[in-house]
Amino acid sequence: MRRIKLPLVPNLQVEFTDRDLALRRVEEWVDRGMRLVEVVYGPEGCGKTAWLLQSMELLRDYGFDVVYVNPLNGQVYAEVGVRDLRNELFKLVQEAINQNALARIAWIAYNVINELIRVRRGRVAILADDVFQVIGVRESAMYVKALLNLIEYPPAEYERVITIVTTSEGLSRREIGRHTWAHLDVMWNMARESFKQLYSQLPSGKLGLEEAWRITGGNPRMLGELITKGWNTKEVVNWLMDSKTITQSFINKWRNWLEKAIENPDTLWANAPEELINELTERNLIIHPLPSRDSITWIDQPPPEKDLELGIGKYVAWQTPLHREAVRRTLQELT
Ligand SMILES: Nc1ncnc2c1ncn2[C@@H]1O[C@H](COP(=O)(O)OP(=O)(O)OP(=O)(O)O)[C@@H](O)[C@H]1O
Ligand SMILES: [Mg+2]
């Protein structure tokens, strides 16, 4: 399998690094097939899209027709043996983009896959990235159900169908979890060894590996942001503070809980108000709950059992140490 190149920052391409376990999971689905839809959830910027794009290479090598869609940014890739269907896909997606009907893109991809199964009866995969953000929480469940129907009641006999959906949108995770239509998997930030491999591809003039790890917690997007901002951690935290819109009323309301959660995120586990958990989840600040580390729901290496320095508790974690730092700084500044 060819390892794809990825732009970690503008002007810096890196090779897709490690994630061997996550790629092996895809190979298992190739070998054994899928019974339910696989929905992969994880911290923003941990590498879900990169893994899907690398999986596309892998699946193509195994002779799959593959469609990748990301309705959020209108991106579509198709490795499809039927030229007419491929053209139809691109035409419809372009129309949807022109009409600003992004949610429709997810369904266009679904229809094309449906048609591919009918025509090819072979090996077909749909990789749906960031769909839930666009189609909304309620419709997300319908979309997953529709994908499940492809597996359970296909329009024709087929050899293999693979359906993977990824999201960093926490509330849709809960909505999907209410049904039995999907396996909910979790991808964490890169493990220490993988992060080291990624870091070794950077040009010199950088922060030490140890410090970069401690600051980013292994999140490749945060590493990219650090590089872009000249290794100035404060700038990265400023950017996060701006984008998370943590308001004075939010701080006033939850200050006591937040101060404790900064020291130990597991304080959000036992008795914390659901409203607070929802607000932190919606803002993509925490992952709650974290599955036990030996669970098969981890799509790659799980985080450590507990690492309070990185903001990882046994049951709850900050998405990265920088996310925690953004909350800590806001608490200090909004007194
Ligand atoms: N395994 C990897 N090897 C090299 N670079 C990676 C790897 N995983 C992710 N990256 C880089 O890190 C950045 C963030 O990754 P990516 O966009 O895949 O995250 P994501 O989980 O899809 O984020 P979001 O939740 O916002 O959709 C990108 O620049 C990507 O190219
Ligand atoms: Mg993504």
GROMACS .gro file of C-alpha atoms and ligand atoms in nm, residues 48-49 70 129-130 221, ligand 2:
model
    7
   48LYS     CA    1  -0.988   1.057   1.131
   49THR     CA    2  -0.994   1.212   0.785
   70ASN     CA    3  -1.702   1.509   0.306
  129ASP     CA    4  -1.655   1.199   0.662
  130ASP     CA    5  -1.806   1.476   0.874
  221ARG     CA    6  -0.356   1.914   1.399
  337MG      MG    7  -1.185   1.526   0.960
   0.00000   0.00000   0.00000
